[in-house]
mmCIF file of C-alpha atoms and ligand atoms in Angstrom:
data_model
loop_
_atom_site.group_PDB
_atom_site.id
_atom_site.type_symbol
_atom_site.label_atom_id
_atom_site.label_comp_id
_atom_site.label_asym_id
_atom_site.label_seq_id
_atom_site.Cartn_x
_atom_site.Cartn_y
_atom_site.Cartn_z
ATOM 1 C CA MET A 1 38.812 5.607 35.412
ATOM 2 C CA THR A 2 35.645 7.620 36.325
ATOM 3 C CA GLU A 3 32.636 6.687 33.701
ATOM 4 C CA PRO A 4 32.360 9.415 30.720
ATOM 5 C CA LEU A 5 29.600 11.797 30.286
ATOM 6 C CA ILE A 6 27.947 11.204 27.009
ATOM 7 C CA LEU A 7 25.399 13.189 25.456
ATOM 8 C CA SER A 8 23.052 11.427 22.588
ATOM 9 C CA ILE A 9 21.017 12.506 20.148
ATOM 10 C CA GLU A 10 18.313 10.007 18.551
ATOM 11 C CA SER A 11 16.587 11.671 15.000
ATOM 12 C CA SER A 12 16.362 8.834 12.728
ATOM 13 C CA CYS A 13 12.320 8.905 12.534
ATOM 14 C CA ASP A 14 9.744 11.112 14.069
ATOM 15 C CA GLU A 15 10.862 11.134 17.627
ATOM 16 C CA THR A 16 13.304 13.786 19.256
ATOM 17 C CA SER A 17 15.222 12.589 21.630
ATOM 18 C CA ALA A 18 18.368 13.590 23.749
ATOM 19 C CA ALA A 19 19.738 11.537 26.934
ATOM 20 C CA VAL A 20 22.956 12.024 28.918
ATOM 21 C CA LEU A 21 24.657 8.813 30.066
ATOM 22 C CA LYS A 22 27.349 8.692 32.817
ATOM 23 C CA GLY A 23 28.839 5.201 31.796
ATOM 24 C CA LYS A 24 26.031 3.241 31.081
ATOM 25 C CA CYS A 25 23.733 4.734 33.561
ATOM 26 C CA VAL A 26 20.937 6.981 32.204
ATOM 27 C CA LEU A 27 21.075 10.225 33.712
ATOM 28 C CA SER A 28 18.301 11.994 31.427
ATOM 29 C CA ASN A 29 16.406 10.503 28.653
ATOM 30 C CA ILE A 30 13.897 13.491 26.698
ATOM 31 C CA ILE A 31 11.703 12.266 24.115
ATOM 32 C CA ALA A 32 9.368 14.400 21.901
ATOM 33 C CA SER A 33 7.145 12.708 20.140
ATOM 34 C CA GLN A 34 6.054 14.054 16.703
ATOM 35 C CA LYS A 35 1.969 14.515 16.825
ATOM 36 C CA VAL A 36 2.082 16.073 13.143
ATOM 37 C CA HIS A 37 1.978 13.127 11.487
ATOM 38 C CA GLU A 38 -1.287 11.356 13.299
ATOM 39 C CA ASN A 39 -3.466 13.236 10.308
ATOM 40 C CA TYR A 40 -1.523 11.811 7.456
ATOM 41 C CA GLY A 41 -1.657 7.923 8.658
ATOM 42 C CA GLY A 42 1.857 8.177 8.627
ATOM 43 C CA VAL A 43 5.441 9.860 9.117
ATOM 44 C CA VAL A 44 5.522 12.566 6.428
ATOM 45 C CA PRO A 45 9.509 13.028 5.924
ATOM 46 C CA GLU A 46 9.479 16.773 5.315
ATOM 47 C CA LEU A 47 7.314 17.295 8.368
ATOM 48 C CA ALA A 48 9.444 15.186 10.341
ATOM 49 C CA SER A 49 12.545 16.853 9.632
ATOM 50 C CA ARG A 50 11.031 20.084 10.109
ATOM 51 C CA ALA A 51 9.644 19.209 13.689
ATOM 52 C CA HIS A 52 13.589 17.763 14.477
ATOM 53 C CA GLN A 53 14.571 21.055 13.889
ATOM 54 C CA SER A 54 12.278 23.049 16.252
ATOM 55 C CA ASN A 55 12.603 20.497 18.788
ATOM 56 C CA ILE A 56 16.302 19.806 18.868
ATOM 57 C CA VAL A 57 17.483 22.525 20.986
ATOM 58 C CA PRO A 58 15.173 22.794 23.557
ATOM 59 C CA VAL A 59 15.057 18.830 23.944
ATOM 60 C CA ALA A 60 18.967 18.832 24.211
ATOM 61 C CA GLN A 61 18.942 21.681 26.692
ATOM 62 C CA GLN A 62 16.345 19.761 28.887
ATOM 63 C CA ALA A 63 18.342 16.295 28.758
ATOM 64 C CA LEU A 64 21.303 18.538 30.271
ATOM 65 C CA VAL A 65 19.132 20.277 33.249
ATOM 66 C CA GLU A 66 17.644 16.639 34.111
ATOM 67 C CA ALA A 67 21.045 15.095 34.251
ATOM 68 C CA GLY A 68 22.099 17.787 36.708
ATOM 69 C CA ILE A 69 25.045 18.760 34.418
ATOM 70 C CA THR A 70 26.434 21.720 32.020
ATOM 71 C CA LYS A 71 27.639 20.959 28.802
ATOM 72 C CA ASP A 72 31.443 21.448 29.521
ATOM 73 C CA GLN A 73 31.376 18.569 31.597
ATOM 74 C CA LEU A 74 30.406 16.148 28.319
ATOM 75 C CA GLN A 75 33.273 13.952 27.348
ATOM 76 C CA ALA A 76 31.299 12.861 23.861
ATOM 77 C CA ILE A 77 28.557 14.011 21.364
ATOM 78 C CA ALA A 78 26.810 10.741 19.918
ATOM 79 C CA PHE A 79 24.343 10.738 17.057
ATOM 80 C CA THR A 80 22.267 8.187 14.616
ATOM 81 C CA GLN A 81 24.061 8.158 11.887
ATOM 82 C CA GLY A 82 21.356 5.744 10.007
ATOM 83 C CA PRO A 83 19.344 4.133 9.046
ATOM 84 C CA GLY A 84 16.477 6.344 8.703
ATOM 85 C CA LEU A 85 14.934 9.236 6.915
ATOM 86 C CA MET A 86 17.512 11.067 5.287
ATOM 87 C CA GLY A 87 16.098 14.988 6.498
ATOM 88 C CA SER A 88 15.512 13.305 9.871
ATOM 89 C CA LEU A 89 19.151 12.218 10.089
ATOM 90 C CA HIS A 90 20.361 15.435 9.065
ATOM 91 C CA VAL A 91 19.037 17.431 11.589
ATOM 92 C CA GLY A 92 20.584 14.952 14.641
ATOM 93 C CA VAL A 93 24.003 14.744 12.450
ATOM 94 C CA SER A 94 24.570 18.618 11.921
ATOM 95 C CA PHE A 95 23.525 19.444 15.384
ATOM 96 C CA ALA A 96 25.916 16.901 17.097
ATOM 97 C CA LYS A 97 28.608 17.998 14.658
ATOM 98 C CA SER A 98 28.397 21.399 15.796
ATOM 99 C CA PHE A 99 28.055 20.745 19.474
ATOM 100 C CA ALA A 100 31.272 18.652 19.351
ATOM 101 C CA MET A 101 32.838 21.468 17.361
ATOM 102 C CA GLY A 102 32.040 24.184 19.492
ATOM 103 C CA LEU A 103 33.098 22.231 22.962
ATOM 104 C CA ASN A 104 36.027 20.328 20.868
ATOM 105 C CA ILE A 105 35.029 16.653 22.141
ATOM 106 C CA PRO A 106 34.603 13.792 20.374
ATOM 107 C CA LEU A 107 31.763 12.715 17.930
ATOM 108 C CA ILE A 108 30.571 9.043 17.875
ATOM 109 C CA ALA A 109 28.404 7.649 15.041
ATOM 110 C CA VAL A 110 25.605 5.110 16.107
ATOM 111 C CA ASN A 111 23.412 2.706 13.844
ATOM 112 C CA HIS A 112 20.312 2.744 15.066
ATOM 113 C CA ILE A 113 19.769 -0.969 15.017
ATOM 114 C CA GLN A 114 22.925 -1.997 17.121
ATOM 115 C CA ALA A 115 21.309 0.840 19.672
ATOM 116 C CA HIS A 116 17.970 -0.978 19.731
ATOM 117 C CA ILE A 117 19.945 -4.307 20.319
ATOM 118 C CA LEU A 118 22.379 -2.758 23.122
ATOM 119 C CA SER A 119 19.550 -1.090 24.810
ATOM 120 C CA HIS A 120 19.295 -4.210 27.163
ATOM 121 C CA PHE A 121 22.880 -2.927 28.778
ATOM 122 C CA LEU A 122 21.257 0.530 29.960
ATOM 123 C CA SER A 123 20.959 0.840 33.864
ATOM 124 C CA ASN A 124 19.167 3.341 36.169
ATOM 125 C CA ASN A 125 21.709 2.983 38.716
ATOM 126 C CA VAL A 126 20.262 -0.537 39.453
ATOM 127 C CA ARG A 127 22.195 -3.636 38.986
ATOM 128 C CA HIS A 128 19.822 -5.887 36.817
ATOM 129 C CA PRO A 129 20.978 -9.160 34.852
ATOM 130 C CA VAL A 130 22.072 -8.376 31.335
ATOM 131 C CA PRO A 131 22.233 -10.978 28.408
ATOM 132 C CA GLU A 132 24.952 -12.982 28.089
ATOM 133 C CA PHE A 133 26.886 -13.406 24.555
ATOM 134 C CA PRO A 134 26.302 -14.864 22.169
ATOM 135 C CA PHE A 135 22.383 -14.104 22.293
ATOM 136 C CA LEU A 136 19.844 -13.537 19.585
ATOM 137 C CA CYS A 137 18.041 -10.579 19.222
ATOM 138 C CA LEU A 138 14.985 -9.891 17.185
ATOM 139 C CA THR A 139 14.587 -6.314 16.675
ATOM 140 C CA VAL A 140 10.930 -5.508 15.900
ATOM 141 C CA SER A 141 9.667 -1.830 15.156
ATOM 142 C CA GLY A 142 8.211 0.220 12.392
ATOM 143 C CA GLY A 143 11.345 0.558 9.951
ATOM 144 C CA HIS A 144 12.981 -3.086 10.396
ATOM 145 C CA THR A 145 12.610 -6.525 11.624
ATOM 146 C CA GLN A 146 15.620 -8.343 11.915
ATOM 147 C CA ILE A 147 17.492 -11.419 13.841
ATOM 148 C CA ALA A 148 20.891 -10.774 14.909
ATOM 149 C CA LEU A 149 23.446 -13.101 16.483
ATOM 150 C CA VAL A 150 25.389 -10.807 18.858
ATOM 151 C CA LYS A 151 28.763 -11.784 19.652
ATOM 152 C CA SER A 152 30.094 -9.085 21.656
ATOM 153 C CA THR A 153 28.711 -5.414 21.913
ATOM 154 C CA LEU A 154 30.426 -4.449 18.959
ATOM 155 C CA GLU A 155 30.395 -7.620 16.906
ATOM 156 C CA ILE A 156 26.670 -8.214 15.592
ATOM 157 C CA GLU A 157 25.817 -10.405 12.610
ATOM 158 C CA ILE A 158 22.149 -10.012 10.802
ATOM 159 C CA VAL A 159 21.032 -13.582 10.425
ATOM 160 C CA GLY A 160 17.476 -13.215 9.173
ATOM 161 C CA SER A 161 15.202 -10.209 8.327
ATOM 162 C CA THR A 162 12.027 -9.304 6.665
ATOM 163 C CA ILE A 163 11.822 -9.515 2.671
ATOM 164 C CA ASP A 164 9.039 -6.630 2.779
ATOM 165 C CA ASP A 165 7.376 -4.502 5.322
ATOM 166 C CA ALA A 166 8.394 -4.155 8.671
ATOM 167 C CA ALA A 167 6.356 -5.928 11.974
ATOM 168 C CA GLY A 168 5.377 -2.466 13.093
ATOM 169 C CA GLU A 169 4.312 -2.000 9.640
ATOM 170 C CA ALA A 170 2.100 -5.027 9.567
ATOM 171 C CA PHE A 171 0.914 -3.642 12.841
ATOM 172 C CA ASP A 172 0.123 0.228 11.626
ATOM 173 C CA LYS A 173 -1.317 -1.120 8.227
ATOM 174 C CA ALA A 174 -4.045 -3.477 10.082
ATOM 175 C CA ALA A 175 -4.788 -0.757 12.086
ATOM 176 C CA LYS A 176 -4.991 1.884 9.146
ATOM 177 C CA LEU A 177 -7.512 -0.813 7.310
ATOM 178 C CA LEU A 178 -9.630 -0.824 10.988
ATOM 179 C CA GLY A 179 -9.760 2.816 10.827
ATOM 180 C CA LEU A 180 -7.472 3.734 13.609
ATOM 181 C CA PRO A 181 -5.248 6.547 13.620
ATOM 182 C CA TYR A 182 -1.464 6.424 12.976
ATOM 183 C CA PRO A 183 0.651 4.969 14.630
ATOM 184 C CA GLY A 184 -1.720 2.107 15.018
ATOM 185 C CA GLY A 185 0.281 -0.536 16.519
ATOM 186 C CA PRO A 186 -0.317 0.370 20.271
ATOM 187 C CA LEU A 187 -4.099 0.543 19.466
ATOM 188 C CA VAL A 188 -4.276 -3.063 18.088
ATOM 189 C CA ASP A 189 -2.561 -3.847 21.584
ATOM 190 C CA LYS A 190 -5.296 -2.061 23.423
ATOM 191 C CA LYS A 191 -8.106 -3.295 21.554
ATOM 192 C CA ALA A 192 -6.949 -6.680 21.189
ATOM 193 C CA ALA A 193 -7.044 -7.169 25.353
ATOM 194 C CA GLU A 194 -11.048 -7.288 25.000
ATOM 195 C CA GLY A 195 -11.387 -9.941 22.079
ATOM 196 C CA ASP A 196 -10.990 -13.380 21.491
ATOM 197 C CA ASP A 197 -7.697 -14.077 19.610
ATOM 198 C CA LYS A 198 -9.293 -17.665 18.260
ATOM 199 C CA LYS A 199 -12.571 -16.246 16.599
ATOM 200 C CA PHE A 200 -10.413 -15.352 13.352
ATOM 201 C CA ASN A 201 -7.516 -16.665 11.412
ATOM 202 C CA PHE A 202 -4.957 -15.471 8.844
ATOM 203 C CA ASN A 203 -2.556 -17.177 6.742
ATOM 204 C CA ILE A 204 1.378 -16.520 6.712
ATOM 205 C CA PRO A 205 3.777 -16.767 3.915
ATOM 206 C CA ASP A 206 6.758 -18.765 4.484
ATOM 207 C CA ALA A 207 9.869 -16.329 3.616
ATOM 208 C CA GLY A 208 12.062 -19.079 3.965
ATOM 209 C CA GLU A 209 15.216 -19.635 6.073
ATOM 210 C CA PHE A 210 15.160 -17.152 8.991
ATOM 211 C CA ASN A 211 13.281 -14.471 7.142
ATOM 212 C CA TYR A 212 10.065 -12.853 7.554
ATOM 213 C CA SER A 213 7.483 -11.651 5.159
ATOM 214 C CA PHE A 214 4.464 -9.643 6.532
ATOM 215 C CA SER A 215 2.595 -7.924 3.225
ATOM 216 C CA GLY A 216 0.896 -11.308 2.421
ATOM 217 C CA LEU A 217 -0.885 -10.735 6.099
ATOM 218 C CA LYS A 218 -1.945 -7.285 5.683
ATOM 219 C CA THR A 219 -3.332 -8.502 2.073
ATOM 220 C CA ALA A 220 -5.165 -11.327 3.915
ATOM 221 C CA LEU A 221 -6.862 -9.093 6.362
ATOM 222 C CA LEU A 222 -7.608 -6.555 3.867
ATOM 223 C CA TYR A 223 -9.668 -9.151 1.695
ATOM 224 C CA PHE A 224 -11.142 -10.377 4.925
ATOM 225 C CA LEU A 225 -12.704 -7.172 5.916
ATOM 226 C CA GLN A 226 -13.834 -6.221 2.248
ATOM 227 C CA ARG A 227 -15.691 -9.787 2.252
ATOM 228 C CA ASN A 228 -17.299 -9.335 5.832
ATOM 229 C CA VAL A 229 -18.101 -5.789 5.147
ATOM 230 C CA LYS A 230 -19.983 -6.594 2.058
ATOM 231 C CA GLU A 231 -22.315 -8.930 4.135
ATOM 232 C CA ASP A 232 -22.501 -6.584 6.925
ATOM 233 C CA GLU A 233 -21.387 -2.884 7.000
ATOM 234 C CA TYR A 234 -21.128 -2.464 10.655
ATOM 235 C CA PHE A 235 -18.778 -5.948 10.696
ATOM 236 C CA ILE A 236 -15.611 -3.611 11.747
ATOM 237 C CA GLU A 237 -17.330 -1.699 14.632
ATOM 238 C CA LYS A 238 -18.993 -4.744 16.088
ATOM 239 C CA GLU A 239 -15.821 -7.294 15.631
ATOM 240 C CA ILE A 240 -12.944 -5.117 16.166
ATOM 241 C CA ALA A 241 -11.428 -6.030 19.600
ATOM 242 C CA ASN A 242 -11.696 -9.900 17.958
ATOM 243 C CA ILE A 243 -10.012 -9.003 14.715
ATOM 244 C CA CYS A 244 -7.341 -7.046 16.507
ATOM 245 C CA ALA A 245 -6.603 -10.092 18.782
ATOM 246 C CA SER A 246 -6.447 -12.566 16.348
ATOM 247 C CA TYR A 247 -4.225 -10.658 13.971
ATOM 248 C CA GLN A 248 -1.899 -9.892 16.761
ATOM 249 C CA ARG A 249 -2.070 -13.844 17.814
ATOM 250 C CA VAL A 250 -0.861 -14.929 14.247
ATOM 251 C CA LEU A 251 1.778 -12.007 13.942
ATOM 252 C CA VAL A 252 3.155 -12.926 17.208
ATOM 253 C CA LYS A 253 3.080 -16.726 16.732
ATOM 254 C CA TYR A 254 4.834 -16.109 13.719
ATOM 255 C CA LEU A 255 7.359 -13.548 15.090
ATOM 256 C CA LEU A 256 8.048 -16.308 18.018
ATOM 257 C CA ASP A 257 8.027 -19.559 15.418
ATOM 258 C CA VAL A 258 10.903 -17.806 13.307
ATOM 259 C CA LEU A 259 13.133 -17.007 16.271
ATOM 260 C CA PHE A 260 12.884 -20.070 18.168
ATOM 261 C CA LYS A 261 13.824 -21.775 14.854
ATOM 262 C CA THR A 262 16.736 -19.578 14.547
ATOM 263 C CA ALA A 263 18.227 -20.017 18.191
ATOM 264 C CA LYS A 264 17.683 -23.950 17.479
ATOM 265 C CA HIS A 265 19.544 -23.990 14.257
ATOM 266 C CA PHE A 266 22.717 -21.507 16.373
ATOM 267 C CA GLY A 267 22.403 -23.570 19.240
ATOM 268 C CA ILE A 268 21.467 -20.315 21.146
ATOM 269 C CA ARG A 269 19.994 -20.434 24.754
ATOM 270 C CA THR A 270 20.135 -16.521 25.559
ATOM 271 C CA ILE A 271 17.094 -14.695 23.564
ATOM 272 C CA CYS A 272 16.300 -10.987 23.224
ATOM 273 C CA LEU A 273 13.657 -8.791 22.074
ATOM 274 C CA ALA A 274 14.107 -5.006 21.272
ATOM 275 C CA GLY A 275 12.378 -2.044 19.140
ATOM 276 C CA GLY A 276 8.907 -0.647 19.461
ATOM 277 C CA VAL A 277 6.972 -3.757 18.717
ATOM 278 C CA SER A 278 8.417 -5.259 21.713
ATOM 279 C CA ALA A 279 6.312 -3.083 23.763
ATOM 280 C CA ASN A 280 3.313 -5.042 22.419
ATOM 281 C CA SER A 281 1.677 -7.025 25.339
ATOM 282 C CA ALA A 282 1.169 -10.223 23.551
ATOM 283 C CA LEU A 283 4.326 -10.547 22.260
ATOM 284 C CA ARG A 284 6.207 -9.737 25.813
ATOM 285 C CA ARG A 285 3.966 -12.571 27.327
ATOM 286 C CA ARG A 286 4.335 -15.068 24.718
ATOM 287 C CA PHE A 287 8.062 -14.861 24.204
ATOM 288 C CA ASN A 288 8.580 -15.233 28.082
ATOM 289 C CA GLU A 289 6.235 -18.185 28.389
ATOM 290 C CA GLU A 290 7.834 -19.687 25.294
ATOM 291 C CA CYS A 291 11.254 -19.202 26.576
ATOM 292 C CA GLU A 292 10.572 -20.752 29.828
ATOM 293 C CA VAL A 293 8.979 -23.906 28.337
ATOM 294 C CA ARG A 294 12.171 -24.140 26.252
ATOM 295 C CA GLY A 295 14.461 -23.617 29.190
ATOM 296 C CA LEU A 296 15.981 -20.405 27.513
ATOM 297 C CA SER A 297 16.918 -17.206 29.191
ATOM 298 C CA ALA A 298 14.627 -14.335 28.028
ATOM 299 C CA PHE A 299 15.264 -10.343 27.819
ATOM 300 C CA ILE A 300 13.342 -7.588 26.763
ATOM 301 C CA PRO A 301 14.087 -4.252 27.415
ATOM 302 C CA PRO A 302 11.878 -1.860 29.830
ATOM 303 C CA LEU A 303 8.988 0.017 28.102
ATOM 304 C CA GLU A 304 11.067 3.180 27.919
ATOM 305 C CA TYR A 305 13.991 1.697 25.891
ATOM 306 C CA CYS A 306 11.907 -0.150 23.397
ATOM 307 C CA THR A 307 10.592 2.596 21.407
ATOM 308 C CA ASP A 308 12.913 4.946 19.777
ATOM 309 C CA ASN A 309 14.596 7.112 22.211
ATOM 310 C CA ALA A 310 18.555 8.523 22.863
ATOM 311 C CA ALA A 311 19.487 6.376 26.089
ATOM 312 C CA MET A 312 19.904 3.411 23.524
ATOM 313 C CA ILE A 313 22.251 5.624 21.160
ATOM 314 C CA GLY A 314 24.363 6.864 24.258
ATOM 315 C CA ILE A 315 24.781 3.116 25.193
ATOM 316 C CA VAL A 316 26.364 2.444 21.938
ATOM 317 C CA ALA A 317 28.571 5.426 22.337
ATOM 318 C CA TYR A 318 29.916 4.438 25.570
ATOM 319 C CA PHE A 319 30.873 1.274 24.203
ATOM 320 C CA LYS A 320 32.825 2.749 21.245
ATOM 321 C CA PHE A 321 34.013 5.403 23.487
ATOM 322 C CA LEU A 322 36.013 2.931 25.540
ATOM 323 C CA GLU A 323 37.379 1.617 22.072
ATOM 324 C CA LYS A 324 38.336 5.076 21.020
ATOM 325 C CA GLN A 325 35.951 4.517 17.475
ATOM 326 C CA PHE A 326 35.085 8.585 17.422
ATOM 327 C CA ALA A 327 33.719 9.767 14.045
ATOM 328 C CA SER A 328 35.215 12.450 11.645
ATOM 329 C CA ILE A 329 33.717 15.847 11.415
ATOM 330 C CA ASN A 330 32.601 15.100 7.830
ATOM 331 C CA ALA A 331 30.505 12.329 8.633
ATOM 332 C CA VAL A 332 27.147 12.342 6.849
ATOM 333 C CA PRO A 333 23.992 10.918 7.331
ATOM 334 C CA MET A 334 23.269 7.109 6.135
ATOM 335 C CA PRO A 335 19.895 6.474 5.551
ATOM 336 C CA ARG A 336 20.518 2.881 4.387
ATOM 337 C CA MET A 337 23.306 2.265 6.860
ATOM 338 C CA LYS A 338 24.060 -1.607 7.474
ATOM 339 C CA MET A 339 25.261 -3.060 10.823
HETATM 340 O O1 LIG B 401 11.227 1.503 17.506
HETATM 341 P P1 LIG B 401 10.329 2.255 17.138
HETATM 342 O O2 LIG B 401 9.670 3.292 17.790
HETATM 343 O O3 LIG B 401 10.956 3.135 15.821
HETATM 344 C C1 LIG B 401 11.158 2.928 14.420
HETATM 345 O O4 LIG B 401 12.423 2.431 14.746
HETATM 346 O O5 LIG B 401 10.474 2.386 13.807
HETATM 347 O O6 LIG B 401 8.869 1.481 16.686
HETATM 348 C C2 LIG B 401 7.733 2.072 16.460
HETATM 349 C C3 LIG B 401 6.717 0.838 16.094
HETATM 350 C C4 LIG B 401 5.392 1.555 15.078
HETATM 351 O O7 LIG B 401 5.578 0.732 13.934
HETATM 352 C C5 LIG B 401 4.386 1.361 16.289
HETATM 353 O O8 LIG B 401 3.144 0.598 15.531
HETATM 354 C C6 LIG B 401 5.077 -0.073 16.922
HETATM 355 O O9 LIG B 401 6.314 0.239 16.933
HETATM 356 N N1 LIG B 401 4.684 -0.371 18.460
HETATM 357 C C7 LIG B 401 3.908 -1.479 18.640
HETATM 358 C C8 LIG B 401 3.454 -1.111 20.051
HETATM 359 N N2 LIG B 401 3.889 -0.302 20.507
HETATM 360 C C9 LIG B 401 4.584 0.372 19.567
HETATM 361 N N3 LIG B 401 3.117 -2.309 18.165
HETATM 362 C C10 LIG B 401 2.262 -3.270 18.831
HETATM 363 N N4 LIG B 401 1.914 -2.863 20.096
HETATM 364 C C11 LIG B 401 2.422 -2.063 20.683
HETATM 365 N N5 LIG B 401 2.059 -2.168 21.954
HETATM 366 ZN ZN1 LIG B 402 13.849 1.967 16.114
#
């Protein structure tokens, strides 16, 4: 059987993305990031939805051009059904449905979290090692923080999650307190590279079992800054690199401590990271080091597949295509979609 050509669409939050995959191989992966939210310190759902509307056609068009194919060669259209913002998801769902109807080809609905997890199986025509089942995957992004027990490509159980903020929010909210623009995660990472990560300490609450809680960490940072700025109004300016490095060290250690505790409990020897926060340099480094010390197999997707992108939607679509798991033309966005 020749591998299917699938066009996939991702529009769950603030990136409009379209990709073409031939089997597991990425032929194109176009991502239009929305700058419009920078001034607001977070994603404004209505603005995100409008930006998706103006981006979706040119982004999909470019994905086809870069893949070197025409639309009548496609064998299926995939879209993110959820979780995500209702208005944002709506744009992708409507576009995919009309495209599939126009071409008379199947429609495939994809769960965004499953897509982050299976991003490990994407290839660029180069053979590379992939995680063996069963494996644990910590998905850390702006909207979610979950530990999944992955038994097969389509059999995934969530065994732990955050009880409040997501790990990405813990980075973004800290950045906001430090006066950095949205999304602040990558900026905290950059500033931290020049700082002393042992200079300050922040307490982390225990969320129990294999769960996380980040809201206390953000509050600890807030009080710490308020206390110090009272004594020296230039405190943040002078210490920003050390604050970022220390905060990042605490957060990364917390993420990994719970992850390894979970791995030990379930007796799993293959561990993966996924999601936007897995682009964090300290997390990537510490994860690899700690897995090596413990003799665990470690996997992190390439940077371009860590943050939101349509290629990861395409890989889930490929596995569903093989199983003929197609969606109805009546499919609707599911903002709170579960695995
Ligand atoms: O997966 P993603 O692109 O979108 C969601 O599904 O939410 O993740 C975005 C999140 C944001 O919170 C962003 O600040 C964070 O990932 N992020 C980072 C880094 N790069 C992206 N956080 C820390 N360090 C980074 N280098
Ligand atoms: Zn995501």
